[in-house]
PDB file of N, CA and C in Angstrom:
ATOM      1  N   MET O1469       2.088  -7.450  16.920  1.00  0.00           N
ATOM      2  CA  MET O1469       2.841  -6.366  16.338  1.00  0.00           C
ATOM      3  C   MET O1469       1.921  -5.428  15.577  1.00  0.00           C
ATOM      4  N   GLN O1470       2.308  -4.177  15.525  1.00  0.00           N
ATOM      5  CA  GLN O1470       1.530  -3.164  14.837  1.00  0.00           C
ATOM      6  C   GLN O1470       1.494  -3.412  13.323  1.00  0.00           C
ATOM      7  N   SER O1471       2.634  -3.839  12.748  1.00  0.00           N
ATOM      8  CA  SER O1471       2.686  -4.071  11.302  1.00  0.00           C
ATOM      9  C   SER O1471       1.767  -5.220  10.888  1.00  0.00           C
ATOM     10  N   ASP O1472       1.626  -6.222  11.754  1.00  0.00           N
ATOM     11  CA  ASP O1472       0.712  -7.332  11.471  1.00  0.00           C
ATOM     12  C   ASP O1472      -0.719  -6.813  11.338  1.00  0.00           C
ATOM     13  N   PHE O1473      -1.068  -5.900  12.248  1.00  0.00           N
ATOM     14  CA  PHE O1473      -2.415  -5.346  12.244  1.00  0.00           C
ATOM     15  C   PHE O1473      -2.668  -4.530  10.978  1.00  0.00           C
ATOM     16  N   VAL O1474      -1.679  -3.740  10.552  1.00  0.00           N
ATOM     17  CA  VAL O1474      -1.819  -2.930   9.336  1.00  0.00           C
ATOM     18  C   VAL O1474      -1.985  -3.843   8.130  1.00  0.00           C
ATOM     19  N   LEU O1475      -1.173  -4.876   8.048  1.00  0.00           N
ATOM     20  CA  LEU O1475      -1.263  -5.833   6.941  1.00  0.00           C
ATOM     21  C   LEU O1475      -2.618  -6.539   6.947  1.00  0.00           C
ATOM     22  N   LEU O1476      -3.076  -6.928   8.110  1.00  0.00           N
ATOM     23  CA  LEU O1476      -4.380  -7.591   8.223  1.00  0.00           C
ATOM     24  C   LEU O1476      -5.507  -6.643   7.807  1.00  0.00           C
ATOM     25  N   GLN O1477      -5.399  -5.377   8.177  1.00  0.00           N
ATOM     26  CA  GLN O1477      -6.409  -4.389   7.796  1.00  0.00           C
ATOM     27  C   GLN O1477      -6.418  -4.169   6.286  1.00  0.00           C
ATOM     28  N   LYS O1478      -5.234  -4.079   5.680  1.00  0.00           N
ATOM     29  CA  LYS O1478      -5.132  -3.919   4.221  1.00  0.00           C
ATOM     30  C   LYS O1478      -5.724  -5.142   3.517  1.00  0.00           C
ATOM     31  N   CYS O1479      -5.466  -6.314   4.068  1.00  0.00           N
ATOM     32  CA  CYS O1479      -6.009  -7.548   3.501  1.00  0.00           C
ATOM     33  C   CYS O1479      -7.537  -7.547   3.599  1.00  0.00           C
ATOM     34  N   SER O1480      -8.059  -7.132   4.729  1.00  0.00           N
ATOM     35  CA  SER O1480      -9.519  -7.071   4.907  1.00  0.00           C
ATOM     36  C   SER O1480     -10.142  -6.096   3.911  1.00  0.00           C
ATOM     37  N   ASP O1481      -9.487  -4.952   3.693  1.00  0.00           N
ATOM     38  CA  ASP O1481      -9.982  -3.978   2.717  1.00  0.00           C
ATOM     39  C   ASP O1481      -9.997  -4.580   1.315  1.00  0.00           C
ATOM     40  N   MET O1482      -8.928  -5.324   0.992  1.00  0.00           N
ATOM     41  CA  MET O1482      -8.841  -5.962  -0.316  1.00  0.00           C
ATOM     42  C   MET O1482      -9.935  -7.020  -0.478  1.00  0.00           C
ATOM     43  N   ILE O1483     -10.202  -7.767   0.578  1.00  0.00           N
ATOM     44  CA  ILE O1483     -11.248  -8.795   0.530  1.00  0.00           C
ATOM     45  C   ILE O1483     -12.620  -8.152   0.323  1.00  0.00           C
ATOM     46  N   GLU O1484     -12.886  -7.063   1.038  1.00  0.00           N
ATOM     47  CA  GLU O1484     -14.160  -6.358   0.858  1.00  0.00           C
ATOM     48  C   GLU O1484     -14.333  -5.906  -0.585  1.00  0.00           C
ATOM     49  N   TYR O1485     -13.279  -5.336  -1.139  1.00  0.00           N
ATOM     50  CA  TYR O1485     -13.334  -4.895  -2.531  1.00  0.00           C
ATOM     51  C   TYR O1485     -13.532  -6.101  -3.460  1.00  0.00           C
ATOM     52  N   GLY O1486     -12.779  -7.147  -3.210  1.00  0.00           N
ATOM     53  CA  GLY O1486     -12.869  -8.351  -4.037  1.00  0.00           C
ATOM     54  C   GLY O1486     -14.268  -8.937  -4.052  1.00  0.00           C
ATOM     55  N   TYR O1487     -14.896  -8.980  -2.891  1.00  0.00           N
ATOM     56  CA  TYR O1487     -16.246  -9.539  -2.823  1.00  0.00           C
ATOM     57  C   TYR O1487     -17.238  -8.704  -3.634  1.00  0.00           C
ATOM     58  N   THR O1488     -17.101  -7.380  -3.610  1.00  0.00           N
ATOM     59  CA  THR O1488     -18.024  -6.554  -4.400  1.00  0.00           C
ATOM     60  C   THR O1488     -17.803  -6.744  -5.894  1.00  0.00           C
ATOM     61  N   VAL O1489     -16.552  -6.925  -6.296  1.00  0.00           N
ATOM     62  CA  VAL O1489     -16.237  -7.129  -7.707  1.00  0.00           C
ATOM     63  C   VAL O1489     -16.703  -8.506  -8.178  1.00  0.00           C
ATOM     64  N   ILE O1490     -16.502  -9.517  -7.360  1.00  0.00           N
ATOM     65  CA  ILE O1490     -16.857 -10.888  -7.726  1.00  0.00           C
ATOM     66  C   ILE O1490     -18.363 -11.034  -7.964  1.00  0.00           C
ATOM     67  N   ARG O1491     -19.169 -10.248  -7.274  1.00  0.00           N
ATOM     68  CA  ARG O1491     -20.623 -10.320  -7.458  1.00  0.00           C
ATOM     69  C   ARG O1491     -21.034 -10.017  -8.897  1.00  0.00           C
ATOM     70  N   GLN O1492     -20.159  -9.322  -9.629  1.00  0.00           N
ATOM     71  CA  GLN O1492     -20.475  -8.935 -11.008  1.00  0.00           C
ATOM     72  C   GLN O1492     -20.037  -9.981 -12.038  1.00  0.00           C
ATOM     73  N   PHE O1493     -19.406 -11.051 -11.584  1.00  0.00           N
ATOM     74  CA  PHE O1493     -18.978 -12.116 -12.500  1.00  0.00           C
ATOM     75  C   PHE O1493     -20.214 -12.765 -13.115  1.00  0.00           C
ATOM     76  N   PRO O1494     -20.083 -13.344 -14.306  1.00  0.00           N
ATOM     77  CA  PRO O1494     -21.207 -14.077 -14.904  1.00  0.00           C
ATOM     78  C   PRO O1494     -21.650 -15.228 -13.998  1.00  0.00           C
ATOM     79  N   LYS O1495     -22.914 -15.536 -14.059  1.00  0.00           N
ATOM     80  CA  LYS O1495     -23.469 -16.575 -13.196  1.00  0.00           C
ATOM     81  C   LYS O1495     -22.733 -17.906 -13.365  1.00  0.00           C
ATOM     82  N   SER O1496     -22.305 -18.211 -14.574  1.00  0.00           N
ATOM     83  CA  SER O1496     -21.614 -19.482 -14.826  1.00  0.00           C
ATOM     84  C   SER O1496     -20.266 -19.570 -14.111  1.00  0.00           C
ATOM     85  N   GLU O1497     -19.687 -18.441 -13.777  1.00  0.00           N
ATOM     86  CA  GLU O1497     -18.367 -18.432 -13.141  1.00  0.00           C
ATOM     87  C   GLU O1497     -18.412 -18.193 -11.632  1.00  0.00           C
ATOM     88  N   ARG O1498     -19.562 -17.916 -11.094  1.00  0.00           N
ATOM     89  CA  ARG O1498     -19.667 -17.606  -9.671  1.00  0.00           C
ATOM     90  C   ARG O1498     -19.247 -18.770  -8.780  1.00  0.00           C
ATOM     91  N   HIS O1499     -19.411 -19.987  -9.272  1.00  0.00           N
ATOM     92  CA  HIS O1499     -19.083 -21.149  -8.448  1.00  0.00           C
ATOM     93  C   HIS O1499     -17.793 -21.813  -8.874  1.00  0.00           C
ATOM     94  N   VAL O1500     -17.087 -21.196  -9.804  1.00  0.00           N
ATOM     95  CA  VAL O1500     -15.828 -21.783 -10.274  1.00  0.00           C
ATOM     96  C   VAL O1500     -14.695 -20.822  -9.940  1.00  0.00           C
ATOM     97  N   LEU O1501     -14.413 -19.897 -10.853  1.00  0.00           N
ATOM     98  CA  LEU O1501     -13.297 -18.972 -10.654  1.00  0.00           C
ATOM     99  C   LEU O1501     -13.514 -18.051  -9.460  1.00  0.00           C
ATOM    100  N   SER O1502     -14.709 -17.543  -9.297  1.00  0.00           N
ATOM    101  CA  SER O1502     -14.955 -16.642  -8.169  1.00  0.00           C
ATOM    102  C   SER O1502     -14.805 -17.372  -6.832  1.00  0.00           C
ATOM    103  N   ALA O1503     -15.185 -18.634  -6.790  1.00  0.00           N
ATOM    104  CA  ALA O1503     -15.004 -19.419  -5.560  1.00  0.00           C
ATOM    105  C   ALA O1503     -13.521 -19.611  -5.262  1.00  0.00           C
ATOM    106  N   GLU O1504     -12.731 -19.843  -6.312  1.00  0.00           N
ATOM    107  CA  GLU O1504     -11.281 -19.992  -6.136  1.00  0.00           C
ATOM    108  C   GLU O1504     -10.658 -18.692  -5.640  1.00  0.00           C
ATOM    109  N   ILE O1505     -11.111 -17.570  -6.190  1.00  0.00           N
ATOM    110  CA  ILE O1505     -10.596 -16.268  -5.759  1.00  0.00           C
ATOM    111  C   ILE O1505     -10.970 -16.008  -4.301  1.00  0.00           C
ATOM    112  N   ARG O1506     -12.219 -16.285  -3.950  1.00  0.00           N
ATOM    113  CA  ARG O1506     -12.659 -16.109  -2.553  1.00  0.00           C
ATOM    114  C   ARG O1506     -11.818 -16.954  -1.604  1.00  0.00           C
ATOM    115  N   LEU O1507     -11.613 -18.210  -1.967  1.00  0.00           N
ATOM    116  CA  LEU O1507     -10.820 -19.114  -1.143  1.00  0.00           C
ATOM    117  C   LEU O1507      -9.390 -18.593  -0.982  1.00  0.00           C
ATOM    118  N   SER O1508      -8.829 -18.109  -2.060  1.00  0.00           N
ATOM    119  CA  SER O1508      -7.471 -17.586  -2.030  1.00  0.00           C
ATOM    120  C   SER O1508      -7.378 -16.350  -1.127  1.00  0.00           C
ATOM    121  N   MET O1509      -8.361 -15.466  -1.225  1.00  0.00           N
ATOM    122  CA  MET O1509      -8.363 -14.271  -0.372  1.00  0.00           C
ATOM    123  C   MET O1509      -8.445 -14.653   1.105  1.00  0.00           C
ATOM    124  N   LEU O1510      -9.316 -15.600   1.410  1.00  0.00           N
ATOM    125  CA  LEU O1510      -9.473 -16.024   2.801  1.00  0.00           C
ATOM    126  C   LEU O1510      -8.235 -16.767   3.310  1.00  0.00           C
ATOM    127  N   ASN O1511      -7.586 -17.553   2.450  1.00  0.00           N
ATOM    128  CA  ASN O1511      -6.330 -18.214   2.831  1.00  0.00           C
ATOM    129  C   ASN O1511      -5.247 -17.189   3.115  1.00  0.00           C
ATOM    130  N   LEU O1512      -5.218 -16.138   2.317  1.00  0.00           N
ATOM    131  CA  LEU O1512      -4.249 -15.062   2.523  1.00  0.00           C
ATOM    132  C   LEU O1512      -4.444 -14.430   3.904  1.00  0.00           C
ATOM    133  N   GLN O1513      -5.693 -14.144   4.236  1.00  0.00           N
ATOM    134  CA  GLN O1513      -6.007 -13.570   5.543  1.00  0.00           C
ATOM    135  C   GLN O1513      -5.619 -14.525   6.674  1.00  0.00           C
ATOM    136  N   ARG O1514      -5.913 -15.801   6.497  1.00  0.00           N
ATOM    137  CA  ARG O1514      -5.575 -16.798   7.515  1.00  0.00           C
ATOM    138  C   ARG O1514      -4.062 -16.878   7.718  1.00  0.00           C
ATOM    139  N   LEU O1515      -3.305 -16.866   6.633  1.00  0.00           N
ATOM    140  CA  LEU O1515      -1.850 -16.949   6.737  1.00  0.00           C
ATOM    141  C   LEU O1515      -1.247 -15.716   7.405  1.00  0.00           C
ATOM    142  N   ILE O1516      -1.842 -14.552   7.196  1.00  0.00           N
ATOM    143  CA  ILE O1516      -1.374 -13.342   7.880  1.00  0.00           C
ATOM    144  C   ILE O1516      -1.559 -13.501   9.384  1.00  0.00           C
ATOM    145  N   ILE O1517      -2.705 -14.019   9.787  1.00  0.00           N
ATOM    146  CA  ILE O1517      -2.975 -14.230  11.215  1.00  0.00           C
ATOM    147  C   ILE O1517      -2.016 -15.261  11.792  1.00  0.00           C
ATOM    148  N   VAL O1518      -1.804 -16.365  11.080  1.00  0.00           N
ATOM    149  CA  VAL O1518      -0.893 -17.417  11.545  1.00  0.00           C
ATOM    150  C   VAL O1518       0.525 -16.869  11.685  1.00  0.00           C
ATOM    151  N   CYS O1519       0.975 -16.092  10.701  1.00  0.00           N
ATOM    152  CA  CYS O1519       2.327 -15.503  10.759  1.00  0.00           C
ATOM    153  C   CYS O1519       2.483 -14.583  11.961  1.00  0.00           C
ATOM    154  N   GLY O1520       1.445 -13.847  12.261  1.00  0.00           N
ATOM    155  CA  GLY O1520       1.498 -12.941  13.407  1.00  0.00           C
ATOM    156  C   GLY O1520       1.633 -13.679  14.727  1.00  0.00           C
ATOM    157  N   LYS O1521       1.154 -14.900  14.785  1.00  0.00           N
ATOM    158  CA  LYS O1521       1.171 -15.667  16.027  1.00  0.00           C
ATOM    159  C   LYS O1521       2.414 -16.541  16.191  1.00  0.00           C
ATOM    160  N   LYS O1522       3.053 -16.901  15.081  1.00  0.00           N
ATOM    161  CA  LYS O1522       4.193 -17.820  15.153  1.00  0.00           C
ATOM    162  C   LYS O1522       5.483 -17.107  15.529  1.00  0.00           C
ATOM    163  N   TYR O1523       6.360 -17.845  16.189  1.00  0.00           N
ATOM    164  CA  TYR O1523       7.691 -17.323  16.501  1.00  0.00           C
ATOM    165  C   TYR O1523       8.611 -17.510  15.293  1.00  0.00           C
ATOM    166  N   HIS O1524       8.638 -18.710  14.735  1.00  0.00           N
ATOM    167  CA  HIS O1524       9.411 -18.997  13.523  1.00  0.00           C
ATOM    168  C   HIS O1524       8.476 -18.842  12.331  1.00  0.00           C
ATOM    169  N   LYS O1525       8.674 -17.786  11.576  1.00  0.00           N
ATOM    170  CA  LYS O1525       7.717 -17.411  10.541  1.00  0.00           C
ATOM    171  C   LYS O1525       8.164 -17.751   9.117  1.00  0.00           C
ATOM    172  N   LYS O1526       9.384 -18.218   8.930  1.00  0.00           N
ATOM    173  CA  LYS O1526       9.961 -18.326   7.593  1.00  0.00           C
ATOM    174  C   LYS O1526       9.090 -19.112   6.616  1.00  0.00           C
ATOM    175  N   THR O1527       8.704 -20.323   6.954  1.00  0.00           N
ATOM    176  CA  THR O1527       7.923 -21.138   6.019  1.00  0.00           C
ATOM    177  C   THR O1527       6.513 -20.572   5.827  1.00  0.00           C
ATOM    178  N   THR O1528       5.938 -20.047   6.881  1.00  0.00           N
ATOM    179  CA  THR O1528       4.588 -19.485   6.762  1.00  0.00           C
ATOM    180  C   THR O1528       4.610 -18.224   5.909  1.00  0.00           C
ATOM    181  N   LEU O1529       5.660 -17.424   6.042  1.00  0.00           N
ATOM    182  CA  LEU O1529       5.788 -16.235   5.198  1.00  0.00           C
ATOM    183  C   LEU O1529       5.957 -16.624   3.729  1.00  0.00           C
ATOM    184  N   THR O1530       6.670 -17.702   3.485  1.00  0.00           N
ATOM    185  CA  THR O1530       6.817 -18.197   2.113  1.00  0.00           C
ATOM    186  C   THR O1530       5.457 -18.645   1.575  1.00  0.00           C
ATOM    187  N   ASP O1531       4.690 -19.339   2.405  1.00  0.00           N
ATOM    188  CA  ASP O1531       3.334 -19.748   2.016  1.00  0.00           C
ATOM    189  C   ASP O1531       2.450 -18.532   1.737  1.00  0.00           C
ATOM    190  N   LEU O1532       2.593 -17.511   2.569  1.00  0.00           N
ATOM    191  CA  LEU O1532       1.828 -16.270   2.414  1.00  0.00           C
ATOM    192  C   LEU O1532       2.170 -15.599   1.084  1.00  0.00           C
ATOM    193  N   ASP O1533       3.451 -15.515   0.778  1.00  0.00           N
ATOM    194  CA  ASP O1533       3.905 -14.909  -0.474  1.00  0.00           C
ATOM    195  C   ASP O1533       3.403 -15.716  -1.674  1.00  0.00           C
ATOM    196  N   THR O1534       3.432 -17.023  -1.560  1.00  0.00           N
ATOM    197  CA  THR O1534       2.954 -17.898  -2.630  1.00  0.00           C
ATOM    198  C   THR O1534       1.448 -17.728  -2.837  1.00  0.00           C
ATOM    199  N   GLU O1535       0.703 -17.672  -1.766  1.00  0.00           N
ATOM    200  CA  GLU O1535      -0.756 -17.506  -1.869  1.00  0.00           C
ATOM    201  C   GLU O1535      -1.109 -16.173  -2.521  1.00  0.00           C
ATOM    202  N   LEU O1536      -0.347 -15.137  -2.207  1.00  0.00           N
ATOM    203  CA  LEU O1536      -0.578 -13.840  -2.845  1.00  0.00           C
ATOM    204  C   LEU O1536      -0.360 -13.949  -4.352  1.00  0.00           C
ATOM    205  N   GLU O1537       0.673 -14.659  -4.751  1.00  0.00           N
ATOM    206  CA  GLU O1537       0.965 -14.835  -6.178  1.00  0.00           C
ATOM    207  C   GLU O1537      -0.142 -15.638  -6.868  1.00  0.00           C
ATOM    208  N   VAL O1538      -0.682 -16.637  -6.191  1.00  0.00           N
ATOM    209  CA  VAL O1538      -1.808 -17.421  -6.731  1.00  0.00           C
ATOM    210  C   VAL O1538      -3.027 -16.511  -6.919  1.00  0.00           C
ATOM    211  N   LEU O1539      -3.297 -15.677  -5.930  1.00  0.00           N
ATOM    212  CA  LEU O1539      -4.430 -14.754  -6.018  1.00  0.00           C
ATOM    213  C   LEU O1539      -4.238 -13.778  -7.178  1.00  0.00           C
ATOM    214  N   ARG O1540      -3.036 -13.247  -7.324  1.00  0.00           N
ATOM    215  CA  ARG O1540      -2.753 -12.344  -8.446  1.00  0.00           C
ATOM    216  C   ARG O1540      -3.034 -13.032  -9.786  1.00  0.00           C
ATOM    217  N   ALA O1541      -2.603 -14.276  -9.909  1.00  0.00           N
ATOM    218  CA  ALA O1541      -2.808 -15.024 -11.159  1.00  0.00           C
ATOM    219  C   ALA O1541      -4.293 -15.230 -11.434  1.00  0.00           C
ATOM    220  N   ARG O1542      -5.064 -15.513 -10.412  1.00  0.00           N
ATOM    221  CA  ARG O1542      -6.502 -15.744 -10.604  1.00  0.00           C
ATOM    222  C   ARG O1542      -7.231 -14.456 -10.968  1.00  0.00           C
ATOM    223  N   VAL O1543      -6.834 -13.361 -10.352  1.00  0.00           N
ATOM    224  CA  VAL O1543      -7.445 -12.072 -10.682  1.00  0.00           C
ATOM    225  C   VAL O1543      -7.074 -11.691 -12.114  1.00  0.00           C
ATOM    226  N   ARG O1544      -5.831 -11.923 -12.486  1.00  0.00           N
ATOM    227  CA  ARG O1544      -5.374 -11.651 -13.859  1.00  0.00           C
ATOM    228  C   ARG O1544      -6.171 -12.501 -14.864  1.00  0.00           C
ATOM    229  N   LEU O1545      -6.409 -13.756 -14.524  1.00  0.00           N
ATOM    230  CA  LEU O1545      -7.194 -14.637 -15.385  1.00  0.00           C
ATOM    231  C   LEU O1545      -8.623 -14.113 -15.551  1.00  0.00           C
ATOM    232  N   ALA O1546      -9.207 -13.649 -14.451  1.00  0.00           N
ATOM    233  CA  ALA O1546     -10.569 -13.105 -14.510  1.00  0.00           C
ATOM    234  C   ALA O1546     -10.628 -11.908 -15.446  1.00  0.00           C
ATOM    235  N   GLN O1547      -9.586 -11.089 -15.432  1.00  0.00           N
ATOM    236  CA  GLN O1547      -9.547  -9.934 -16.321  1.00  0.00           C
ATOM    237  C   GLN O1547      -9.336 -10.379 -17.762  1.00  0.00           C
ATOM    238  N   THR O1548      -8.470 -11.347 -17.974  1.00  0.00           N
ATOM    239  CA  THR O1548      -8.207 -11.856 -19.319  1.00  0.00           C
ATOM    240  C   THR O1548      -9.466 -12.462 -19.933  1.00  0.00           C
ATOM    241  N   LEU O1549     -10.254 -13.146 -19.127  1.00  0.00           N
ATOM    242  CA  LEU O1549     -11.500 -13.765 -19.599  1.00  0.00           C
ATOM    243  C   LEU O1549     -12.655 -12.763 -19.684  1.00  0.00           C
ATOM    244  N   LYS O1550     -12.359 -11.502 -19.386  1.00  0.00           N
ATOM    245  CA  LYS O1550     -13.332 -10.398 -19.476  1.00  0.00           C
ATOM    246  C   LYS O1550     -14.457 -10.484 -18.440  1.00  0.00           C
ATOM    247  N   PHE O1551     -14.189 -11.149 -17.314  1.00  0.00           N
ATOM    248  CA  PHE O1551     -15.161 -11.165 -16.220  1.00  0.00           C
ATOM    249  C   PHE O1551     -14.984  -9.938 -15.349  1.00  0.00           C
ATOM    250  N   LEU O1552     -13.862  -9.282 -15.510  1.00  0.00           N
ATOM    251  CA  LEU O1552     -13.468  -8.173 -14.645  1.00  0.00           C
ATOM    252  C   LEU O1552     -13.091  -6.984 -15.526  1.00  0.00           C
ATOM    253  N   PRO O1553     -13.825  -5.866 -15.437  1.00  0.00           N
ATOM    254  CA  PRO O1553     -13.465  -4.687 -16.218  1.00  0.00           C
ATOM    255  C   PRO O1553     -12.057  -4.195 -15.856  1.00  0.00           C
ATOM    256  N   PHE O1554     -11.378  -3.581 -16.817  1.00  0.00           N
ATOM    257  CA  PHE O1554      -9.984  -3.197 -16.614  1.00  0.00           C
ATOM    258  C   PHE O1554      -9.806  -2.247 -15.431  1.00  0.00           C
ATOM    259  N   ARG O1555     -10.704  -1.298 -15.232  1.00  0.00           N
ATOM    260  CA  ARG O1555     -10.574  -0.346 -14.104  1.00  0.00           C
ATOM    261  C   ARG O1555     -10.616  -1.075 -12.760  1.00  0.00           C
ATOM    262  N   GLN O1556     -11.516  -2.017 -12.648  1.00  0.00           N
ATOM    263  CA  GLN O1556     -11.602  -2.780 -11.400  1.00  0.00           C
ATOM    264  C   GLN O1556     -10.373  -3.659 -11.224  1.00  0.00           C
ATOM    265  N   TYR O1557      -9.903  -4.251 -12.315  1.00  0.00           N
ATOM    266  CA  TYR O1557      -8.673  -5.046 -12.269  1.00  0.00           C
ATOM    267  C   TYR O1557      -7.501  -4.182 -11.814  1.00  0.00           C
ATOM    268  N   GLU O1558      -7.424  -2.981 -12.360  1.00  0.00           N
ATOM    269  CA  GLU O1558      -6.346  -2.057 -12.014  1.00  0.00           C
ATOM    270  C   GLU O1558      -6.384  -1.702 -10.522  1.00  0.00           C
ATOM    271  N   HIS O1559      -7.573  -1.383 -10.034  1.00  0.00           N
ATOM    272  CA  HIS O1559      -7.736  -1.025  -8.619  1.00  0.00           C
ATOM    273  C   HIS O1559      -7.379  -2.202  -7.704  1.00  0.00           C
ATOM    274  N   TRP O1560      -7.839  -3.376  -8.072  1.00  0.00           N
ATOM    275  CA  TRP O1560      -7.557  -4.588  -7.291  1.00  0.00           C
ATOM    276  C   TRP O1560      -6.065  -4.892  -7.320  1.00  0.00           C
ATOM    277  N   SER O1561      -5.439  -4.708  -8.468  1.00  0.00           N
ATOM    278  CA  SER O1561      -4.001  -4.957  -8.603  1.00  0.00           C
ATOM    279  C   SER O1561      -3.189  -4.033  -7.709  1.00  0.00           C
ATOM    280  N   VAL O1562      -3.624  -2.791  -7.567  1.00  0.00           N
ATOM    281  CA  VAL O1562      -2.936  -1.845  -6.674  1.00  0.00           C
ATOM    282  C   VAL O1562      -3.007  -2.355  -5.237  1.00  0.00           C
ATOM    283  N   LYS O1563      -4.164  -2.829  -4.838  1.00  0.00           N
ATOM    284  CA  LYS O1563      -4.321  -3.367  -3.479  1.00  0.00           C
ATOM    285  C   LYS O1563      -3.427  -4.594  -3.273  1.00  0.00           C
ATOM    286  N   LEU O1564      -3.361  -5.463  -4.275  1.00  0.00           N
ATOM    287  CA  LEU O1564      -2.513  -6.651  -4.184  1.00  0.00           C
ATOM    288  C   LEU O1564      -1.037  -6.267  -4.167  1.00  0.00           C
ATOM    289  N   HIS O1565      -0.680  -5.233  -4.910  1.00  0.00           N
ATOM    290  CA  HIS O1565       0.706  -4.762  -4.924  1.00  0.00           C
ATOM    291  C   HIS O1565       1.104  -4.222  -3.548  1.00  0.00           C
ATOM    292  N   GLU O1566       0.209  -3.466  -2.923  1.00  0.00           N
ATOM    293  CA  GLU O1566       0.475  -2.955  -1.568  1.00  0.00           C
ATOM    294  C   GLU O1566       0.725  -4.108  -0.602  1.00  0.00           C
ATOM    295  N   LEU O1567      -0.124  -5.113  -0.671  1.00  0.00           N
ATOM    296  CA  LEU O1567       0.053  -6.291   0.184  1.00  0.00           C
ATOM    297  C   LEU O1567       1.391  -6.965  -0.106  1.00  0.00           C
ATOM    298  N   GLY O1568       1.725  -7.078  -1.370  1.00  0.00           N
ATOM    299  CA  GLY O1568       2.982  -7.702  -1.761  1.00  0.00           C
ATOM    300  C   GLY O1568       4.193  -6.956  -1.219  1.00  0.00           C
ATOM    301  N   CYS O1569       4.148  -5.640  -1.271  1.00  0.00           N
ATOM    302  CA  CYS O1569       5.249  -4.834  -0.730  1.00  0.00           C
ATOM    303  C   CYS O1569       5.380  -5.032   0.784  1.00  0.00           C
ATOM    304  N   MET O1570       4.255  -5.067   1.469  1.00  0.00           N
ATOM    305  CA  MET O1570       4.279  -5.244   2.922  1.00  0.00           C
ATOM    306  C   MET O1570       4.778  -6.644   3.294  1.00  0.00           C
ATOM    307  N   ILE O1571       4.331  -7.640   2.558  1.00  0.00           N
ATOM    308  CA  ILE O1571       4.777  -9.018   2.815  1.00  0.00           C
ATOM    309  C   ILE O1571       6.264  -9.144   2.519  1.00  0.00           C
ATOM    310  N   GLY O1572       6.702  -8.538   1.426  1.00  0.00           N
ATOM    311  CA  GLY O1572       8.122  -8.555   1.085  1.00  0.00           C
ATOM    312  C   GLY O1572       8.979  -7.911   2.161  1.00  0.00           C
ATOM    313  N   ALA O1573       8.518  -6.806   2.710  1.00  0.00           N
ATOM    314  CA  ALA O1573       9.248  -6.135   3.796  1.00  0.00           C
ATOM    315  C   ALA O1573       9.285  -7.021   5.036  1.00  0.00           C
ATOM    316  N   TRP O1574       8.199  -7.708   5.320  1.00  0.00           N
ATOM    317  CA  TRP O1574       8.132  -8.607   6.477  1.00  0.00           C
ATOM    318  C   TRP O1574       9.129  -9.757   6.307  1.00  0.00           C
ATOM    319  N   ILE O1575       9.186 -10.309   5.095  1.00  0.00           N
ATOM    320  CA  ILE O1575      10.129 -11.393   4.805  1.00  0.00           C
ATOM    321  C   ILE O1575      11.559 -10.902   4.978  1.00  0.00           C
ATOM    322  N   LYS O1576      11.833  -9.718   4.472  1.00  0.00           N
ATOM    323  CA  LYS O1576      13.181  -9.138   4.576  1.00  0.00           C
ATOM    324  C   LYS O1576      13.563  -8.905   6.049  1.00  0.00           C
ATOM    325  N   THR O1577      12.629  -8.438   6.839  1.00  0.00           N
ATOM    326  CA  THR O1577      12.874  -8.215   8.265  1.00  0.00           C
ATOM    327  C   THR O1577      13.183  -9.531   8.977  1.00  0.00           C
ATOM    328  N   GLU O1578      12.400 -10.555   8.662  1.00  0.00           N
ATOM    329  CA  GLU O1578      12.615 -11.861   9.296  1.00  0.00           C
ATOM    330  C   GLU O1578      13.963 -12.475   8.908  1.00  0.00           C
ATOM    331  N   ARG O1579      14.368 -12.273   7.664  1.00  0.00           N
ATOM    332  CA  ARG O1579      15.680 -12.801   7.219  1.00  0.00           C
ATOM    333  C   ARG O1579      16.815 -12.098   7.938  1.00  0.00           C
ATOM    334  N   SER O1580      16.672 -10.821   8.181  1.00  0.00           N
ATOM    335  CA  SER O1580      17.753 -10.077   8.839  1.00  0.00           C
ATOM    336  C   SER O1580      17.851 -10.412  10.333  1.00  0.00           C
ATOM    337  N   ARG O1581      16.765 -10.912  10.907  1.00  0.00           N
ATOM    338  CA  ARG O1581      16.788 -11.299  12.333  1.00  0.00           C
ATOM    339  C   ARG O1581      17.581 -12.565  12.584  1.00  0.00           C
ATOM    340  N   HIS O1582      17.598 -13.443  11.594  1.00  0.00           N
ATOM    341  CA  HIS O1582      18.241 -14.758  11.795  1.00  0.00           C
ATOM    342  C   HIS O1582      19.508 -14.893  11.038  1.00  0.00           C
TER     343      HIS O1582
END
C-alpha cells in the first residue's frame, strides 16, 4: 500500500534524525539510554514493515502504537536528563507526532474494515 510506504519513509527520516542527535549524548549514556532509543526506533521500523505485510493487522498495529509510546517516553527522558537540547527534542517530538497521527489513522481504518 502507498500509505505503508509513506509511513515507512517518515520513520526512516525520524531514525536518521535520531541517530544524528544520539551522537551528541554524553559518552556514559551512549551504551545505555541511546542504545535503548536506537533499539526502539528500529523496532518501530520493523513493526511498520510487518504490518504492511500482514492481512490481520490488529495486534501488530497495537504493538506498533505501543512501541511509539515507548520511544516517546525514552526521548522525553533524554530531554529531562539534559542529554538532548530542547530544540532537538522539539523537532524530534514533531516527527514522532506525525508518525503517531499516521499510525492512529491506520488503526482507525483497520477498525472500520472489520
